[in-house]
C-alpha atoms as an extended CHARMM CRD file, in Angstrom:
* protein
*
       162  EXT
         1         1  MET       CA             69.5730000000       -9.5960000000      -78.8650000000  PROA      1               0.0000000000
         2         2  SER       CA             72.4800000000       -7.7940000000      -80.4160000000  PROA      2               0.0000000000
         3         3  GLU       CA             73.1670000000       -8.0470000000      -84.1060000000  PROA      3               0.0000000000
         4         4  ALA       CA             74.5730000000      -11.4020000000      -85.0900000000  PROA      4               0.0000000000
         5         5  ALA       CA             78.1530000000      -11.5010000000      -86.1590000000  PROA      5               0.0000000000
         6         6  ALA       CA             78.2150000000      -14.0170000000      -88.9770000000  PROA      6               0.0000000000
         7         7  THR       CA             81.0210000000      -15.5040000000      -90.9550000000  PROA      7               0.0000000000
         8         8  ALA       CA             80.0550000000      -17.6550000000      -93.9040000000  PROA      8               0.0000000000
         9         9  ALA       CA             83.1850000000      -19.2650000000      -95.2260000000  PROA      9               0.0000000000
        10        10  THR       CA             82.3550000000      -21.3710000000      -98.2240000000  PROA      10              0.0000000000
        11        11  ALA       CA             85.9800000000      -22.4680000000      -98.5530000000  PROA      11              0.0000000000
        12        12  THR       CA             85.7430000000      -24.1360000000      -95.1440000000  PROA      12              0.0000000000
        13        13  ARG       CA             82.0290000000      -24.7790000000      -95.5130000000  PROA      13              0.0000000000
        14        14  SER       CA             81.1730000000      -23.4990000000      -92.0690000000  PROA      14              0.0000000000
        15        15  VAL       CA             79.2370000000      -20.7420000000      -90.3870000000  PROA      15              0.0000000000
        16        16  ALA       CA             80.0150000000      -19.1540000000      -87.0300000000  PROA      16              0.0000000000
        17        17  LEU       CA             77.2480000000      -17.0850000000      -85.4560000000  PROA      17              0.0000000000
        18        18  ARG       CA             76.9820000000      -15.1690000000      -82.1690000000  PROA      18              0.0000000000
        19        19  TYR       CA             73.7840000000      -13.9470000000      -80.5100000000  PROA      19              0.0000000000
        20        20  ARG       CA             73.2660000000      -12.0570000000      -77.2050000000  PROA      20              0.0000000000
        21        21  PHE       CA             70.1880000000      -12.4970000000      -75.0200000000  PROA      21              0.0000000000
        22        22  ASP       CA             68.7730000000      -10.9370000000      -71.8610000000  PROA      22              0.0000000000
        23        23  ALA       CA             68.4560000000      -14.3840000000      -70.3110000000  PROA      23              0.0000000000
        24        24  THR       CA             70.4250000000      -16.9070000000      -68.2970000000  PROA      24              0.0000000000
        25        25  VAL       CA             72.4220000000      -19.6830000000      -69.9230000000  PROA      25              0.0000000000
        26        26  GLU       CA             70.1470000000      -22.1430000000      -68.1120000000  PROA      26              0.0000000000
        27        27  ALA       CA             67.0160000000      -20.6490000000      -69.7000000000  PROA      27              0.0000000000
        28        28  LEU       CA             68.6300000000      -20.7020000000      -73.1310000000  PROA      28              0.0000000000
        29        29  PHE       CA             69.9010000000      -24.2550000000      -72.7280000000  PROA      29              0.0000000000
        30        30  ASP       CA             66.4030000000      -25.3440000000      -71.6930000000  PROA      30              0.0000000000
        31        31  ALA       CA             64.9910000000      -23.6820000000      -74.8230000000  PROA      31              0.0000000000
        32        32  TRP       CA             67.2580000000      -25.9380000000      -76.8840000000  PROA      32              0.0000000000
        33        33  THR       CA             66.4190000000      -29.1270000000      -74.9770000000  PROA      33              0.0000000000
        34        34  ASP       CA             62.7220000000      -28.8810000000      -74.0610000000  PROA      34              0.0000000000
        35        35  PRO       CA             60.6460000000      -30.2370000000      -76.9820000000  PROA      35              0.0000000000
        36        36  GLN       CA             57.8240000000      -27.7080000000      -76.5620000000  PROA      36              0.0000000000
        37        37  MET       CA             60.1570000000      -24.7010000000      -76.3820000000  PROA      37              0.0000000000
        38        38  LEU       CA             62.3530000000      -26.0030000000      -79.1910000000  PROA      38              0.0000000000
        39        39  GLY       CA             59.3030000000      -26.2370000000      -81.4300000000  PROA      39              0.0000000000
        40        40  GLU       CA             58.4030000000      -22.6220000000      -80.6650000000  PROA      40              0.0000000000
        41        41  TRP       CA             61.5630000000      -21.1990000000      -82.2040000000  PROA      41              0.0000000000
        42        42  TRP       CA             63.2990000000      -23.7680000000      -84.4550000000  PROA      42              0.0000000000
        43        43  GLY       CA             63.4840000000      -22.6240000000      -88.0580000000  PROA      43              0.0000000000
        44        44  PRO       CA             63.3120000000      -19.2640000000      -89.7880000000  PROA      44              0.0000000000
        45        45  GLU       CA             60.4010000000      -16.8140000000      -89.6650000000  PROA      45              0.0000000000
        46        46  GLY       CA             57.2980000000      -18.1970000000      -91.3620000000  PROA      46              0.0000000000
        47        47  VAL       CA             58.1160000000      -21.8210000000      -90.5320000000  PROA      47              0.0000000000
        48        48  ARG       CA             56.1120000000      -23.7530000000      -87.9230000000  PROA      48              0.0000000000
        49        49  THR       CA             57.9990000000      -26.5850000000      -86.2770000000  PROA      49              0.0000000000
        50        50  LYS       CA             56.8980000000      -29.6480000000      -84.3350000000  PROA      50              0.0000000000
        51        51  VAL       CA             59.4590000000      -31.6840000000      -82.4390000000  PROA      51              0.0000000000
        52        52  LEU       CA             58.3780000000      -35.2610000000      -83.1490000000  PROA      52              0.0000000000
        53        53  LYS       CA             61.2090000000      -36.8660000000      -81.1840000000  PROA      53              0.0000000000
        54        54  LEU       CA             63.8570000000      -35.6170000000      -78.7650000000  PROA      54              0.0000000000
        55        55  ASP       CA             66.0740000000      -38.1930000000      -77.0610000000  PROA      55              0.0000000000
        56        56  LEU       CA             68.4890000000      -35.9420000000      -75.1570000000  PROA      56              0.0000000000
        57        57  ARG       CA             71.5350000000      -38.1530000000      -74.6370000000  PROA      57              0.0000000000
        58        58  PRO       CA             74.7110000000      -38.8060000000      -76.6030000000  PROA      58              0.0000000000
        59        59  GLY       CA             73.5750000000      -40.9520000000      -79.5280000000  PROA      59              0.0000000000
        60        60  GLY       CA             69.9530000000      -39.8520000000      -79.0650000000  PROA      60              0.0000000000
        61        61  GLU       CA             67.9360000000      -38.5300000000      -81.9830000000  PROA      61              0.0000000000
        62        62  VAL       CA             65.9270000000      -35.3980000000      -82.6240000000  PROA      62              0.0000000000
        63        63  LEU       CA             63.2940000000      -35.2060000000      -85.3720000000  PROA      63              0.0000000000
        64        64  PHE       CA             61.6610000000      -31.9820000000      -86.5730000000  PROA      64              0.0000000000
        65        65  GLU       CA             58.6310000000      -31.5420000000      -88.8110000000  PROA      65              0.0000000000
        66        66  MET       CA             58.7700000000      -28.1030000000      -90.4140000000  PROA      66              0.0000000000
        67        67  THR       CA             55.7410000000      -26.6060000000      -92.1820000000  PROA      67              0.0000000000
        68        68  PHE       CA             56.3870000000      -23.6980000000      -94.5410000000  PROA      68              0.0000000000
        69        69  GLU       CA             53.9550000000      -20.8710000000      -95.3120000000  PROA      69              0.0000000000
        70        70  ASP       CA             52.8860000000      -22.5470000000      -98.5720000000  PROA      70              0.0000000000
        71        71  GLY       CA             51.9900000000      -25.7430000000      -96.6680000000  PROA      71              0.0000000000
        72        72  THR       CA             55.0710000000      -27.6820000000      -97.7610000000  PROA      72              0.0000000000
        73        73  VAL       CA             56.3050000000      -30.0490000000      -95.0450000000  PROA      73              0.0000000000
        74        74  SER       CA             59.9530000000      -30.9610000000      -94.5560000000  PROA      74              0.0000000000
        75        75  HSD       CA             61.7170000000      -33.0970000000      -91.9700000000  PROA      75              0.0000000000
        76        76  MET       CA             65.0870000000      -32.5830000000      -90.3130000000  PROA      76              0.0000000000
        77        77  THR       CA             66.8420000000      -35.1660000000      -88.1910000000  PROA      77              0.0000000000
        78        78  GLY       CA             69.8770000000      -35.0630000000      -85.9830000000  PROA      78              0.0000000000
        79        79  THR       CA             71.8920000000      -37.0900000000      -83.5210000000  PROA      79              0.0000000000
        80        80  TYR       CA             73.2400000000      -35.6550000000      -80.2700000000  PROA      80              0.0000000000
        81        81  ARG       CA             76.9670000000      -36.0920000000      -79.6700000000  PROA      81              0.0000000000
        82        82  GLU       CA             77.5070000000      -34.0630000000      -76.4970000000  PROA      82              0.0000000000
        83        83  ILE       CA             75.2300000000      -32.6120000000      -73.8200000000  PROA      83              0.0000000000
        84        84  ASP       CA             76.9610000000      -30.4700000000      -71.1780000000  PROA      84              0.0000000000
        85        85  ARG       CA             74.2380000000      -28.5090000000      -69.3610000000  PROA      85              0.0000000000
        86        86  PRO       CA             74.2500000000      -25.4940000000      -69.4480000000  PROA      86              0.0000000000
        87        87  ARG       CA             77.4470000000      -24.9320000000      -71.4180000000  PROA      87              0.0000000000
        88        88  ARG       CA             77.3790000000      -26.8940000000      -74.6650000000  PROA      88              0.0000000000
        89        89  LEU       CA             75.3120000000      -28.9730000000      -77.0710000000  PROA      89              0.0000000000
        90        90  VAL       CA             76.7670000000      -30.8160000000      -80.0280000000  PROA      90              0.0000000000
        91        91  LEU       CA             74.5670000000      -32.5150000000      -82.5860000000  PROA      91              0.0000000000
        92        92  VAL       CA             74.9520000000      -33.6980000000      -86.1390000000  PROA      92              0.0000000000
        93        93  ILE       CA             72.1700000000      -32.7590000000      -88.5280000000  PROA      93              0.0000000000
        94        94  THR       CA             71.8410000000      -35.9950000000      -90.4830000000  PROA      94              0.0000000000
        95        95  GLU       CA             68.9680000000      -34.8810000000      -92.7070000000  PROA      95              0.0000000000
        96        96  ASN       CA             69.0380000000      -31.1840000000      -93.5910000000  PROA      96              0.0000000000
        97        97  CYS       CA             66.0830000000      -29.0950000000      -94.7130000000  PROA      97              0.0000000000
        98        98  ASN       CA             66.3020000000      -28.8640000000      -98.5010000000  PROA      98              0.0000000000
        99        99  THR       CA             62.8080000000      -27.4880000000      -99.1220000000  PROA      99              0.0000000000
       100       100  GLY       CA             62.3950000000      -24.4010000000     -101.2930000000  PROA      100             0.0000000000
       101       101  LEU       CA             66.0530000000      -23.9130000000     -102.1520000000  PROA      101             0.0000000000
       102       102  PRO       CA             66.8120000000      -20.9070000000     -104.3650000000  PROA      102             0.0000000000
       103       103  PRO       CA             67.9600000000      -21.6020000000     -107.9350000000  PROA      103             0.0000000000
       104       104  GLY       CA             71.5840000000      -22.6710000000     -108.0700000000  PROA      104             0.0000000000
       105       105  ILE       CA             71.7230000000      -23.9730000000     -104.4870000000  PROA      105             0.0000000000
       106       106  GLU       CA             72.2150000000      -27.7190000000     -104.3650000000  PROA      106             0.0000000000
       107       107  PRO       CA             70.5830000000      -29.7780000000     -101.5870000000  PROA      107             0.0000000000
       108       108  GLN       CA             72.7570000000      -30.3990000000      -98.5280000000  PROA      108             0.0000000000
       109       109  ILE       CA             73.1170000000      -34.1730000000      -98.4670000000  PROA      109             0.0000000000
       110       110  ALA       CA             76.1370000000      -34.6640000000      -96.1800000000  PROA      110             0.0000000000
       111       111  PRO       CA             75.6140000000      -34.5020000000      -92.4040000000  PROA      111             0.0000000000
       112       112  THR       CA             76.4980000000      -31.1790000000      -90.7620000000  PROA      112             0.0000000000
       113       113  PRO       CA             77.9130000000      -31.0230000000      -87.2140000000  PROA      113             0.0000000000
       114       114  VAL       CA             76.5200000000      -28.1900000000      -85.0690000000  PROA      114             0.0000000000
       115       115  THR       CA             78.2170000000      -27.0030000000      -81.8680000000  PROA      115             0.0000000000
       116       116  VAL       CA             76.2660000000      -24.6340000000      -79.6380000000  PROA      116             0.0000000000
       117       117  ASP       CA             78.0780000000      -22.9140000000      -76.7700000000  PROA      117             0.0000000000
       118       118  PHE       CA             76.1900000000      -21.0070000000      -74.0630000000  PROA      118             0.0000000000
       119       119  ILE       CA             78.3140000000      -18.2590000000      -72.4890000000  PROA      119             0.0000000000
       120       120  ASP       CA             77.3280000000      -16.5210000000      -69.2450000000  PROA      120             0.0000000000
       121       121  HSD       CA             77.9380000000      -12.7690000000      -69.1830000000  PROA      121             0.0000000000
       122       122  GLY       CA             76.5470000000      -12.1210000000      -65.6880000000  PROA      122             0.0000000000
       123       123  GLY       CA             72.8850000000      -11.3310000000      -66.2870000000  PROA      123             0.0000000000
       124       124  THR       CA             72.9860000000      -11.7940000000      -70.0360000000  PROA      124             0.0000000000
       125       125  ALA       CA             74.1060000000      -14.7110000000      -72.1160000000  PROA      125             0.0000000000
       126       126  GLU       CA             75.5320000000      -15.4200000000      -75.5230000000  PROA      126             0.0000000000
       127       127  ILE       CA             74.9000000000      -18.3300000000      -77.8440000000  PROA      127             0.0000000000
       128       128  VAL       CA             77.6860000000      -19.2350000000      -80.2530000000  PROA      128             0.0000000000
       129       129  ILE       CA             76.6850000000      -21.5700000000      -83.0860000000  PROA      129             0.0000000000
       130       130  GLN       CA             79.2760000000      -23.2840000000      -85.2790000000  PROA      130             0.0000000000
       131       131  GLN       CA             77.9200000000      -25.4130000000      -88.1270000000  PROA      131             0.0000000000
       132       132  GLU       CA             80.3700000000      -27.2810000000      -90.3280000000  PROA      132             0.0000000000
       133       133  GLY       CA             80.3520000000      -29.5250000000      -93.3660000000  PROA      133             0.0000000000
       134       134  LEU       CA             78.2290000000      -27.1780000000      -95.4670000000  PROA      134             0.0000000000
       135       135  GLN       CA             78.5350000000      -27.1100000000      -99.2180000000  PROA      135             0.0000000000
       136       136  PRO       CA             79.1180000000      -23.8050000000     -101.0230000000  PROA      136             0.0000000000
       137       137  GLY       CA             75.9560000000      -21.7210000000     -101.2710000000  PROA      137             0.0000000000
       138       138  TYR       CA             74.1780000000      -23.5910000000      -98.4910000000  PROA      138             0.0000000000
       139       139  ALA       CA             76.1250000000      -21.6880000000      -95.8100000000  PROA      139             0.0000000000
       140       140  GLU       CA             74.2590000000      -18.4440000000      -96.5500000000  PROA      140             0.0000000000
       141       141  LEU       CA             70.9160000000      -20.2180000000      -96.1710000000  PROA      141             0.0000000000
       142       142  VAL       CA             72.0450000000      -21.6900000000      -92.8680000000  PROA      142             0.0000000000
       143       143  SER       CA             73.0370000000      -18.2310000000      -91.5860000000  PROA      143             0.0000000000
       144       144  TRP       CA             69.6420000000      -16.8510000000      -92.6060000000  PROA      144             0.0000000000
       145       145  GLY       CA             67.8060000000      -19.7780000000      -90.9910000000  PROA      145             0.0000000000
       146       146  TRP       CA             69.6750000000      -19.4830000000      -87.6980000000  PROA      146             0.0000000000
       147       147  GLY       CA             69.0620000000      -15.7180000000      -87.6670000000  PROA      147             0.0000000000
       148       148  GLY       CA             65.3120000000      -16.1890000000      -87.9790000000  PROA      148             0.0000000000
       149       149  GLY       CA             65.3320000000      -18.9390000000      -85.3840000000  PROA      149             0.0000000000
       150       150  MET       CA             67.3010000000      -16.8310000000      -82.9180000000  PROA      150             0.0000000000
       151       151  ALA       CA             64.8090000000      -13.9530000000      -83.3200000000  PROA      151             0.0000000000
       152       152  LYS       CA             62.0050000000      -16.4060000000      -82.4880000000  PROA      152             0.0000000000
       153       153  LEU       CA             64.0500000000      -17.7790000000      -79.5600000000  PROA      153             0.0000000000
       154       154  LYS       CA             64.4730000000      -14.2780000000      -78.1260000000  PROA      154             0.0000000000
       155       155  ALA       CA             60.6970000000      -13.7500000000      -78.2310000000  PROA      155             0.0000000000
       156       156  ALA       CA             59.9910000000      -17.1670000000      -76.6710000000  PROA      156             0.0000000000
       157       157  VAL       CA             62.4620000000      -16.6370000000      -73.8170000000  PROA      157             0.0000000000
       158       158  GLN       CA             61.1210000000      -13.1330000000      -73.1100000000  PROA      158             0.0000000000
       159       159  GLN       CA             57.5390000000      -14.4020000000      -73.0970000000  PROA      159             0.0000000000
       160       160  ARG       CA             58.3800000000      -17.1060000000      -70.5610000000  PROA      160             0.0000000000
       161       161  ALA       CA             60.2770000000      -14.6410000000      -68.3510000000  PROA      161             0.0000000000
       162       162  SER       CA             57.2810000000      -12.2800000000      -68.0520000000  PROA      162             0.0000000000
């Protein structure tokens, strides 16, 4: 995976992130839509995730149980808006992870739309993540969380390919 190009714009409350993988767009899309694979990589380093529910259809819900290194458990929920295999996923995170926030960072209460585009580069692929509706300060945490998750995704995809 190449270095992520990240833009955290607190004025617009969005993050735009790009990640390159030695994988096909189909393999990456599957990693986002298969409950077992999704649980292997969702969340930053040090967080174990179980996918408790994944109803992959527009209007369907996804529910994550995230366990942090100190044993704290947090839940995240989302609703799928668009599924276009293997090009795009759009979901709205309706309950964000607000566990262990640094001092001065307020919990993210409002839903946050997430658009994930899968771009084929002929033998490699790129994932572009756009997350909107973030309050100031929370955008940096989101960038960090996606970065850790994408590192775990790279490892999971490589392990399955070998």
